[in-house]
PDB file of C-alpha atoms in Angstrom:
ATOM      1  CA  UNK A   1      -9.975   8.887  19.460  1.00 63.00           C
ATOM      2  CA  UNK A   2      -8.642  11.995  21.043  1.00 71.00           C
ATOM      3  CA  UNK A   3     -11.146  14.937  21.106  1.00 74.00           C
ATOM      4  CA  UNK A   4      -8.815  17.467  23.034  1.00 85.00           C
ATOM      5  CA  UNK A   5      -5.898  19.601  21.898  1.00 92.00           C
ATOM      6  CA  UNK A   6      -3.116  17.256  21.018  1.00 97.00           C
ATOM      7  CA  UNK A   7      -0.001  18.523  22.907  1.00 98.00           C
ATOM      8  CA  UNK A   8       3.606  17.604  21.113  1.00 98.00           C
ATOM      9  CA  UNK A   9       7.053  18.244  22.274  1.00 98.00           C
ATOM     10  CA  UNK A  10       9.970  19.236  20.506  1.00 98.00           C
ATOM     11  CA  UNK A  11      12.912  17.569  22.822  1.00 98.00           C
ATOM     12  CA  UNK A  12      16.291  19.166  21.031  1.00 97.00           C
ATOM     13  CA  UNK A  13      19.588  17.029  21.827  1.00 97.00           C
ATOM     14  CA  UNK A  14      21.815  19.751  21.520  1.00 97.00           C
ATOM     15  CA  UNK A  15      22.775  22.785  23.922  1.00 96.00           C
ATOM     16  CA  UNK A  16      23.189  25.228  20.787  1.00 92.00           C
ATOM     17  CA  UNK A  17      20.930  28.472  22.405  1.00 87.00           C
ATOM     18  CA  UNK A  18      18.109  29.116  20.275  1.00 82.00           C
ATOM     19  CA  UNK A  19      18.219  26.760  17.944  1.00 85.00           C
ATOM     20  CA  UNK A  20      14.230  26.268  18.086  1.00 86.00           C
ATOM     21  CA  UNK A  21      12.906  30.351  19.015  1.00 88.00           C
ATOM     22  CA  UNK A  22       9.523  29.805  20.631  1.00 87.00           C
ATOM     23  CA  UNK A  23       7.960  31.305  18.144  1.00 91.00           C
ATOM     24  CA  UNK A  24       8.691  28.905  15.726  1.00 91.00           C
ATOM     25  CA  UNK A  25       7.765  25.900  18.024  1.00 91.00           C
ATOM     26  CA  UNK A  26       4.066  27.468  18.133  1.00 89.00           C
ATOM     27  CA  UNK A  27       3.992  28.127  14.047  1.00 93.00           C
ATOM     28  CA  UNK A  28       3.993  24.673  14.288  1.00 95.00           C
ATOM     29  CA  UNK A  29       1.369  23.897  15.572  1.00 94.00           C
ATOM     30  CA  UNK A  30      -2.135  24.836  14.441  1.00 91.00           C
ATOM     31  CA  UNK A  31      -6.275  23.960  14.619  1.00 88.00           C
ATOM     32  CA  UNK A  32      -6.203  21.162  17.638  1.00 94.00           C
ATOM     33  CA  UNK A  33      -2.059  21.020  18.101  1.00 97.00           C
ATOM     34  CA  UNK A  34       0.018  22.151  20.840  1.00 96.00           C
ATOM     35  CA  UNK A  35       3.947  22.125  19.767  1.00 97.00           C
ATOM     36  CA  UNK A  36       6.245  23.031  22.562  1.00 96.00           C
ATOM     37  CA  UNK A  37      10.456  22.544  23.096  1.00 96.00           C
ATOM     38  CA  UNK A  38      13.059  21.729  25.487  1.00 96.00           C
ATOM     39  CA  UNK A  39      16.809  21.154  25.184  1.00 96.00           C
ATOM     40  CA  UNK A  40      19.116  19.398  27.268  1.00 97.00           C
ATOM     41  CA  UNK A  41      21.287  20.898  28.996  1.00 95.00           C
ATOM     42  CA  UNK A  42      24.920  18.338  29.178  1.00 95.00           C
ATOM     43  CA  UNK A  43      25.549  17.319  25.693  1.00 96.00           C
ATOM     44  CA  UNK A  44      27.145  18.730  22.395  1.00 96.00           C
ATOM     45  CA  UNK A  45      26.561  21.848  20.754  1.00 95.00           C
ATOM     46  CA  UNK A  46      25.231  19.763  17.717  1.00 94.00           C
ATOM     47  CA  UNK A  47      25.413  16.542  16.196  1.00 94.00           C
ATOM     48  CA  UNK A  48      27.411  15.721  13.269  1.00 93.00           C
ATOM     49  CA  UNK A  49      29.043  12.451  14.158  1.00 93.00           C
ATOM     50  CA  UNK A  50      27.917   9.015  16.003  1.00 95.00           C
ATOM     51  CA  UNK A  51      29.973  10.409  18.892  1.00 97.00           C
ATOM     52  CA  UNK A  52      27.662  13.279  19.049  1.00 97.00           C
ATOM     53  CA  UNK A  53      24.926  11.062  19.053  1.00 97.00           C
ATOM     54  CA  UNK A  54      25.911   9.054  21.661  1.00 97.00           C
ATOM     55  CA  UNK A  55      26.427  11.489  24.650  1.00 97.00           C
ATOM     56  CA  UNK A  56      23.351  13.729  23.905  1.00 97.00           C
ATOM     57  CA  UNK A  57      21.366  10.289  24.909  1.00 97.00           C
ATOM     58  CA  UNK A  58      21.024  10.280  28.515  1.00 96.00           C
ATOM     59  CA  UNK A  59      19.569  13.850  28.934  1.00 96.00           C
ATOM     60  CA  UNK A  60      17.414  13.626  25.726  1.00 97.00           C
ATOM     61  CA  UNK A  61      16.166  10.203  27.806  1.00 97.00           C
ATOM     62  CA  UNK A  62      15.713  12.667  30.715  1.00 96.00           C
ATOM     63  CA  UNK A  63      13.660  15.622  28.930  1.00 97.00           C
ATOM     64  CA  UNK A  64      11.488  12.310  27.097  1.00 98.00           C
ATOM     65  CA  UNK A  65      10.103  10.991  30.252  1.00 97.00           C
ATOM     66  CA  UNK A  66      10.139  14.643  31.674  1.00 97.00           C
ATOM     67  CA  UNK A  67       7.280  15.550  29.326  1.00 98.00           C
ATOM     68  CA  UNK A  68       5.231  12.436  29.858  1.00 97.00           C
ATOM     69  CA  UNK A  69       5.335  13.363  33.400  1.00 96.00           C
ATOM     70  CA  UNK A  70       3.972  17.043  32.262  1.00 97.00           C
ATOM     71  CA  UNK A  71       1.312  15.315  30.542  1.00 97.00           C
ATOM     72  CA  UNK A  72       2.573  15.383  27.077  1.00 98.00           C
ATOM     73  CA  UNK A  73       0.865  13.492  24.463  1.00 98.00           C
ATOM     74  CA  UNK A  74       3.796  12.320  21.926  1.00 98.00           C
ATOM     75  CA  UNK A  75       7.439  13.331  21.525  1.00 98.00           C
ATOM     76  CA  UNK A  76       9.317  14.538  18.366  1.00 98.00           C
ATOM     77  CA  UNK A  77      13.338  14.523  18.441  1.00 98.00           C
ATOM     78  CA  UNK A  78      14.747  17.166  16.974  1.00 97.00           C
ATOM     79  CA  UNK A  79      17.719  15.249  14.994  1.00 97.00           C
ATOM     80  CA  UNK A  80      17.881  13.439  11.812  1.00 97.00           C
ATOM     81  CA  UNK A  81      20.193  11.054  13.649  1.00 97.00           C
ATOM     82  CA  UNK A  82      16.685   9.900  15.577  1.00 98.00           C
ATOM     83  CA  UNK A  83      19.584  10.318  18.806  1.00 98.00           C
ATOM     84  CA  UNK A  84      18.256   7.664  21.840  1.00 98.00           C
ATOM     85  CA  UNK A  85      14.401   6.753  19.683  1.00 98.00           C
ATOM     86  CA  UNK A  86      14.695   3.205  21.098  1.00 98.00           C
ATOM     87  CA  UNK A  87      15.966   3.535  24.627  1.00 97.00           C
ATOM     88  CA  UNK A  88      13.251   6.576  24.780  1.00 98.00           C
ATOM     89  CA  UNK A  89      10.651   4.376  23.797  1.00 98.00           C
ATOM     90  CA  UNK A  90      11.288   1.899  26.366  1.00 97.00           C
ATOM     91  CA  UNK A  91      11.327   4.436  28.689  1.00 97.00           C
ATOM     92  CA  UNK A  92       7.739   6.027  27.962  1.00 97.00           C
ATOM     93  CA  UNK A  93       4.212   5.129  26.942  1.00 97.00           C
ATOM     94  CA  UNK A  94       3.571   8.345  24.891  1.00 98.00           C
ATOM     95  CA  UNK A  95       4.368   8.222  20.953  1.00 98.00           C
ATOM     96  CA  UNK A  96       8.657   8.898  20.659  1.00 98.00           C
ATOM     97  CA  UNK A  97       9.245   9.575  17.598  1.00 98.00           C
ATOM     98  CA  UNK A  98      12.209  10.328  15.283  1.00 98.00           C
ATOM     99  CA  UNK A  99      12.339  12.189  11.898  1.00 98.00           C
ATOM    100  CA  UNK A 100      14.318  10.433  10.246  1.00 98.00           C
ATOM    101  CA  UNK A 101      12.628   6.829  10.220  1.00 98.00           C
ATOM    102  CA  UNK A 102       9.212   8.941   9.891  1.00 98.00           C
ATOM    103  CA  UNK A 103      10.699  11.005   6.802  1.00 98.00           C
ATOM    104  CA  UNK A 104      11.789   7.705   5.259  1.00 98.00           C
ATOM    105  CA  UNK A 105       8.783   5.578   5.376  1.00 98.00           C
ATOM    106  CA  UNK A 106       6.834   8.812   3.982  1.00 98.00           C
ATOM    107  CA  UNK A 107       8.781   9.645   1.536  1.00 98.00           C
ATOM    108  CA  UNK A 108       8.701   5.410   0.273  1.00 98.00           C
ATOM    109  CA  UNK A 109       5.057   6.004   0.297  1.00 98.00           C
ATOM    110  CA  UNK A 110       5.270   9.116  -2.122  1.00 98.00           C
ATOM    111  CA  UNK A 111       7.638   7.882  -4.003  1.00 98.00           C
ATOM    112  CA  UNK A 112       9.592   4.890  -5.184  1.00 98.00           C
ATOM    113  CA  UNK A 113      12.771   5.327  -4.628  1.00 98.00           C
ATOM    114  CA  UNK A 114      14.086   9.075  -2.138  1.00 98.00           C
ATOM    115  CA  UNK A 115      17.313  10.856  -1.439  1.00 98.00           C
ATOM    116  CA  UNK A 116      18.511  12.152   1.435  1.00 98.00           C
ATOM    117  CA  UNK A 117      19.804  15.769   1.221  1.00 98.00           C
ATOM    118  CA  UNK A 118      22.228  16.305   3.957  1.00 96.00           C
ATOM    119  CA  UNK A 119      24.788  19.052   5.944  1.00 94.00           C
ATOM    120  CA  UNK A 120      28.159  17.001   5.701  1.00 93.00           C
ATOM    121  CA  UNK A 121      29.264  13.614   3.318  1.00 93.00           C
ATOM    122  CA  UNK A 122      30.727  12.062   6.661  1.00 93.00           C
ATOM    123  CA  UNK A 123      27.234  11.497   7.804  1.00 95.00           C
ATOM    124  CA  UNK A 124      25.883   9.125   4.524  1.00 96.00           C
ATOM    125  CA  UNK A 125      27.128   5.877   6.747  1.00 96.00           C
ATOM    126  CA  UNK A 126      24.466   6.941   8.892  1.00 96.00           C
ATOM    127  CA  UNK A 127      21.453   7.366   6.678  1.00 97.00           C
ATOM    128  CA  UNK A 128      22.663   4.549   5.157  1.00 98.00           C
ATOM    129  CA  UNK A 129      22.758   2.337   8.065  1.00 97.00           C
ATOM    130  CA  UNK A 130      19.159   4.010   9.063  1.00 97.00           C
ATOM    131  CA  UNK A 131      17.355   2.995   6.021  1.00 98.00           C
ATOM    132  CA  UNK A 132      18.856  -1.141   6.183  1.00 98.00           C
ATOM    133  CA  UNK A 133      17.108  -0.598  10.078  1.00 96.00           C
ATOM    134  CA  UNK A 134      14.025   0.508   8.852  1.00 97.00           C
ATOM    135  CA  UNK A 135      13.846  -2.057   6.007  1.00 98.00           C
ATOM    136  CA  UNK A 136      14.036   0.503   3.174  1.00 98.00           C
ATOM    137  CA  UNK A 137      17.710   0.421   1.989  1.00 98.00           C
ATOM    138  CA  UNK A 138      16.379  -0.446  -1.522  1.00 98.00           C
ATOM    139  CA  UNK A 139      14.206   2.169  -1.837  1.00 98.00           C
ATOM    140  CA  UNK A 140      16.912   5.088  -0.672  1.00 98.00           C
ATOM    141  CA  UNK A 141      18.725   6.025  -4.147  1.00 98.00           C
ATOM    142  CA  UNK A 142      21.063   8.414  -2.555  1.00 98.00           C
ATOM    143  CA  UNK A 143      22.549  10.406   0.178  1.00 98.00           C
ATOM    144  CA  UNK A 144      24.327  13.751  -0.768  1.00 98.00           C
ATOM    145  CA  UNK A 145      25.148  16.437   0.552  1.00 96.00           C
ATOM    146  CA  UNK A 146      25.984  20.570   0.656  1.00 95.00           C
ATOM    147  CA  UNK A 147      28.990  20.348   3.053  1.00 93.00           C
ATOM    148  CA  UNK A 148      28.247  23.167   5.596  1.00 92.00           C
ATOM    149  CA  UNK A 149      27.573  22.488   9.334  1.00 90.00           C
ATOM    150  CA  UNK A 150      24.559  22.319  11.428  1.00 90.00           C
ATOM    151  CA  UNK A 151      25.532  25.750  13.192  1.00 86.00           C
ATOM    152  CA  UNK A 152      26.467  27.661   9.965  1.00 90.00           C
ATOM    153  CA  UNK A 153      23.049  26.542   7.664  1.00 90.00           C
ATOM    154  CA  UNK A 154      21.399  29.955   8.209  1.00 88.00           C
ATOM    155  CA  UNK A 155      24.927  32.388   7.621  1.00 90.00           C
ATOM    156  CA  UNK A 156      24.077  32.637   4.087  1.00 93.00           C
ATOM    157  CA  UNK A 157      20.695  30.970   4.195  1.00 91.00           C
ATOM    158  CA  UNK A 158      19.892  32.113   0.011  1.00 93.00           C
ATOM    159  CA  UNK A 159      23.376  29.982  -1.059  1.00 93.00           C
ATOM    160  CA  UNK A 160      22.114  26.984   1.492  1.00 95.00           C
ATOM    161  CA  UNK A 161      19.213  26.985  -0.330  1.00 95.00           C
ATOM    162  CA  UNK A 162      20.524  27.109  -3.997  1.00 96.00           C
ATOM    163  CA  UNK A 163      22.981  24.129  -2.806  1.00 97.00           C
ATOM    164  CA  UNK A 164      19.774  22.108  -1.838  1.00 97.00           C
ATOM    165  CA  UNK A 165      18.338  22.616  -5.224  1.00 98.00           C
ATOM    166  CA  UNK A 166      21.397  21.926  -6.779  1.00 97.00           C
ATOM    167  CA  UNK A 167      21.924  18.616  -4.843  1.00 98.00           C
ATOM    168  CA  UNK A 168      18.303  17.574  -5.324  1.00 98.00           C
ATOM    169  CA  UNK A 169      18.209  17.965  -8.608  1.00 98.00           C
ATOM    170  CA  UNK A 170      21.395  15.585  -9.205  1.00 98.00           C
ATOM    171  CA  UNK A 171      20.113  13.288  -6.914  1.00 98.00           C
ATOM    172  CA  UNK A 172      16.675  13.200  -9.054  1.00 98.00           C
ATOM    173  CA  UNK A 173      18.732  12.790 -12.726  1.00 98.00           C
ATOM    174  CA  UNK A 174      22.156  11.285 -11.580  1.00 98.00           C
ATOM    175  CA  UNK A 175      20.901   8.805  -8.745  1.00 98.00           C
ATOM    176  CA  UNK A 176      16.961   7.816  -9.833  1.00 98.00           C
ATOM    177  CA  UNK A 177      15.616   9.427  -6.733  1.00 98.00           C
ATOM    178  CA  UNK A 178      11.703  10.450  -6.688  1.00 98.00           C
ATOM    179  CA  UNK A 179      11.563  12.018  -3.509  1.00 98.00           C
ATOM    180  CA  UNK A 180      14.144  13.704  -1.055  1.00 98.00           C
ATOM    181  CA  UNK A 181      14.229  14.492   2.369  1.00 98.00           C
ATOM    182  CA  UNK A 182      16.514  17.069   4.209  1.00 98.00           C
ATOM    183  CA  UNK A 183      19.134  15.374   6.604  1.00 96.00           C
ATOM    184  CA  UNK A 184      19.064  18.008   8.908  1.00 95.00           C
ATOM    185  CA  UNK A 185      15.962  18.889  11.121  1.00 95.00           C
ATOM    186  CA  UNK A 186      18.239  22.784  10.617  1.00 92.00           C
ATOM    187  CA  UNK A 187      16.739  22.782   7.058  1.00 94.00           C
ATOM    188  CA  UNK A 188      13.224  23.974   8.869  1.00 95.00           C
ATOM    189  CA  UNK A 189      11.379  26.105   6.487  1.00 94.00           C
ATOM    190  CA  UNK A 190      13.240  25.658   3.657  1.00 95.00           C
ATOM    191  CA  UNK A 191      11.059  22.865   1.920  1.00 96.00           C
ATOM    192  CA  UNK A 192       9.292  25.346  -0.060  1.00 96.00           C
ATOM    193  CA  UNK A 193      12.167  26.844  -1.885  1.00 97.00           C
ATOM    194  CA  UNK A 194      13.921  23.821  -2.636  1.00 97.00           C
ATOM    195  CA  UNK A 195      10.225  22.245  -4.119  1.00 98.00           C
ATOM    196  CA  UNK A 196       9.765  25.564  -6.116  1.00 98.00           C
ATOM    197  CA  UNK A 197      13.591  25.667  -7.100  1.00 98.00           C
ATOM    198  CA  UNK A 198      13.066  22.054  -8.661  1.00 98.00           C
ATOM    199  CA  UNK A 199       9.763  22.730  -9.809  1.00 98.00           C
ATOM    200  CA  UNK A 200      11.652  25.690 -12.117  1.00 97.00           C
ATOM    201  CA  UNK A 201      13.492  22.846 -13.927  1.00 97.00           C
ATOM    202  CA  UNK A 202      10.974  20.585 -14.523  1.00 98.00           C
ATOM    203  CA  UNK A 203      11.232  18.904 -11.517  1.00 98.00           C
ATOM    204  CA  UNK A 204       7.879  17.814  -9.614  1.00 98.00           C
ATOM    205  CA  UNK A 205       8.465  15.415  -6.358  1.00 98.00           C
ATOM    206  CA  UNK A 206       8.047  15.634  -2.643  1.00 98.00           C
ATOM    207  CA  UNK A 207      10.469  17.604  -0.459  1.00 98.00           C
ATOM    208  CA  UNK A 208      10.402  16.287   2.686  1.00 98.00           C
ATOM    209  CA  UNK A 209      10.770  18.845   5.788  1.00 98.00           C
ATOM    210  CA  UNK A 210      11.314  16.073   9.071  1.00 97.00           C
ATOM    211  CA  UNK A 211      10.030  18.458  11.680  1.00 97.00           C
ATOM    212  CA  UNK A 212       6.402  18.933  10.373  1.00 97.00           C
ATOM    213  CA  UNK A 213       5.957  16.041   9.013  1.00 98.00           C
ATOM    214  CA  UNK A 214       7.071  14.159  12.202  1.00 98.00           C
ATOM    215  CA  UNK A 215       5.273  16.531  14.798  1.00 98.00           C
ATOM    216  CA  UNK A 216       1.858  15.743  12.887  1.00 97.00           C
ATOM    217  CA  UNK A 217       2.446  12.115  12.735  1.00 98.00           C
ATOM    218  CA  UNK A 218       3.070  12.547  16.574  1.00 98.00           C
ATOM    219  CA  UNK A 219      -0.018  13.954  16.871  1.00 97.00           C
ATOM    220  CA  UNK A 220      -1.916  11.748  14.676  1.00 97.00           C
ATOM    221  CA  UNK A 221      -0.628   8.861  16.738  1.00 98.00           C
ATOM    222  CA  UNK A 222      -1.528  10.592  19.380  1.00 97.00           C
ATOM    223  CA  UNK A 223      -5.297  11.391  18.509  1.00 96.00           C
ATOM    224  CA  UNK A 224      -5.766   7.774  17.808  1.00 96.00           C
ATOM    225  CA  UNK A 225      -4.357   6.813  20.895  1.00 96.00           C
ATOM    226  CA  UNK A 226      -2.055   4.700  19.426  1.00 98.00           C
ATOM    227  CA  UNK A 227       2.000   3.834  20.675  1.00 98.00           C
ATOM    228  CA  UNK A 228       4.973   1.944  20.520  1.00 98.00           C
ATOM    229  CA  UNK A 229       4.729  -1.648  21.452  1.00 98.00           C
ATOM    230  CA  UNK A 230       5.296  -3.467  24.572  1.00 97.00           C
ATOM    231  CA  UNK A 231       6.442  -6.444  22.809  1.00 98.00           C
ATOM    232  CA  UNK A 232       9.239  -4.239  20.651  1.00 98.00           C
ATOM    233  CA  UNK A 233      10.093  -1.529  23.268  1.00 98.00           C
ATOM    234  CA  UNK A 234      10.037  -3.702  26.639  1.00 97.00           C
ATOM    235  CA  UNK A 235      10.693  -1.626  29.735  1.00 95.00           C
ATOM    236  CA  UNK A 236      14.680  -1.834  30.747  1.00 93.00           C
ATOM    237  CA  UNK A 237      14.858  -4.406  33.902  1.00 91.00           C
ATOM    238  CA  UNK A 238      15.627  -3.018  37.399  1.00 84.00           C
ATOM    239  CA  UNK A 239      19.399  -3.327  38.399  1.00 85.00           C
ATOM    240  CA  UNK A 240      21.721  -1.347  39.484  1.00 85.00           C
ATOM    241  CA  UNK A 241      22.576   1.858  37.777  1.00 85.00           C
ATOM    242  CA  UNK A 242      26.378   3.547  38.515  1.00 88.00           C
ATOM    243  CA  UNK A 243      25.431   7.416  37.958  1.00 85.00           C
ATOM    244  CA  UNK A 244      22.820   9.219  35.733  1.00 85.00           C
ATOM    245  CA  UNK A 245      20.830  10.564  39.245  1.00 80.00           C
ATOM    246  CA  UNK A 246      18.441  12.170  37.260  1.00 78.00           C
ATOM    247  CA  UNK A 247      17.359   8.879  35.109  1.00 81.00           C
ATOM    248  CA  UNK A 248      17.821   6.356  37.733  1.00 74.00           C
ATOM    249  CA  UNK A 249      14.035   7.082  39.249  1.00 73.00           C
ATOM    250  CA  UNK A 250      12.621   7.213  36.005  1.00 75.00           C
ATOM    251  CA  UNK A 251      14.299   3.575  35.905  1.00 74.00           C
ATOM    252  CA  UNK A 252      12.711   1.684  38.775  1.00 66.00           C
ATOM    253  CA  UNK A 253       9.362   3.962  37.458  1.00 71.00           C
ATOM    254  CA  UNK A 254       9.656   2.368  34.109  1.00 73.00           C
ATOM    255  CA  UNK A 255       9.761  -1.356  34.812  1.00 63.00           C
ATOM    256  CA  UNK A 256       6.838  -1.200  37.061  1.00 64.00           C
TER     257      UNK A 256
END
């Protein structure tokens, strides 16, 4: 066990400015936690689409192994699209890891059967694909949805909220679900309206925000100095590497 401050970084794989304020990084944290951020820097504004997802990998990669080198203790990513988990992971020694697979094996343990809430329909492939991965597709009921984008969640934060309720609430009485998660990591903070919202109509299950509850399974990893396997997450082998200058040491430092 870890006595010490637990240290756990926020790695954001979008270049949207202030999408994560510092001051909400370190409300975060708490009693024996350090949260702290970074962004990358090449890479899309958000992430809405498996395209999106693709080229914010390398540079997440990059700002991963970055704060192992600053002595990090775990990693969260800051997507519900869990953007480059596995290549991170073979990349690094320190806990990676990703909300999404994190909110979905909590939110099987609090419930039966969970929802995802999300931004936009086009991404229910996605979740839907995630949950087969993680071995939970029977226990995910539903993915819905409000239909506004990442960047336009806090315009009219009071309707985004009231949309959440609303699509929580169907997926509770339409689709069987017993939990829900948000399908945005955007959604911070707004776990406690949505539960009370539901919890007006009769409603009493888990709402699952992905940032705290991965950052604290991070730590809790973390503290008891566990990490990904060896076995699972090999190191990638040394070849040669056309571009990506600032990976391509972290390469050759990796499969030592």
């Amino acid at each position: 066990m870890i006595d010490r401050p637990i240290h756990v970084r926020i790695v954001s794989p979008i270049t949207a400015r202030n999408f994560r304020p510092p001051a909400v990084l370190e409300a975060l944290g708490g009693l024996g936690l350090k949260v702290s951020g970074s962004q990358i820097e090449e890479g899309p504004a958000s992430i809405e689409s498996e395209f999106e997802t693709a080229i914010c990998a390398p540079d997440t990669i990059r700002r991963i192994v970055e704060a192992e080198r600053e002595g990090v203790d775990a990693v969260v990513i800051d997507c519900m699209a869990d953007p480059a988990l596995r290549a991170a992971r073979e990349m690094v020694r320190i806990p990676v890891v990703g909300p999404s697979q994190a909110a979905m094996h909590v939110a099987a343990m609090l419930g039966h059967r969970f929802s995802v809430v999300t931004v936009m329909r086009r991404l229910r492939a996605q979740f839907e694909n995630a949950a087969a991965l993680h071995g939970l597709a029977s226990r995910m009921a539903s993915v819905r949805s409000v239909d506004i984008p990442v960047l336009a969640l806090e315009d009219d934060l009071d309707a985004t909220q009231r949309l959440l309720v609303e699509q929580a609430r169907l997926a509770v009485e339409k689709d069987g679900a017993e939990a829900v998660i948000f399908g945005c990591t955007g959604l911070l903070g707004c776990a406690g309206a949505v539960r009370a919202g539901l919890l007006a109509g009769g409603i009493d299950i888990p709402v699952i925000d992905p940032i705290p509850n991965a950052v604290h399974i991070a730590a809790a990893l973390a503290r008891s100095n566990l990490t990904h396997s060896a076995l699972t997450y090999p190191p990638p082998p040394e070849k040669d590497v056309a571009g990506f200058e600032a990976l391509r040491a972290s390469l050759a430092a990796a499969a030592q």
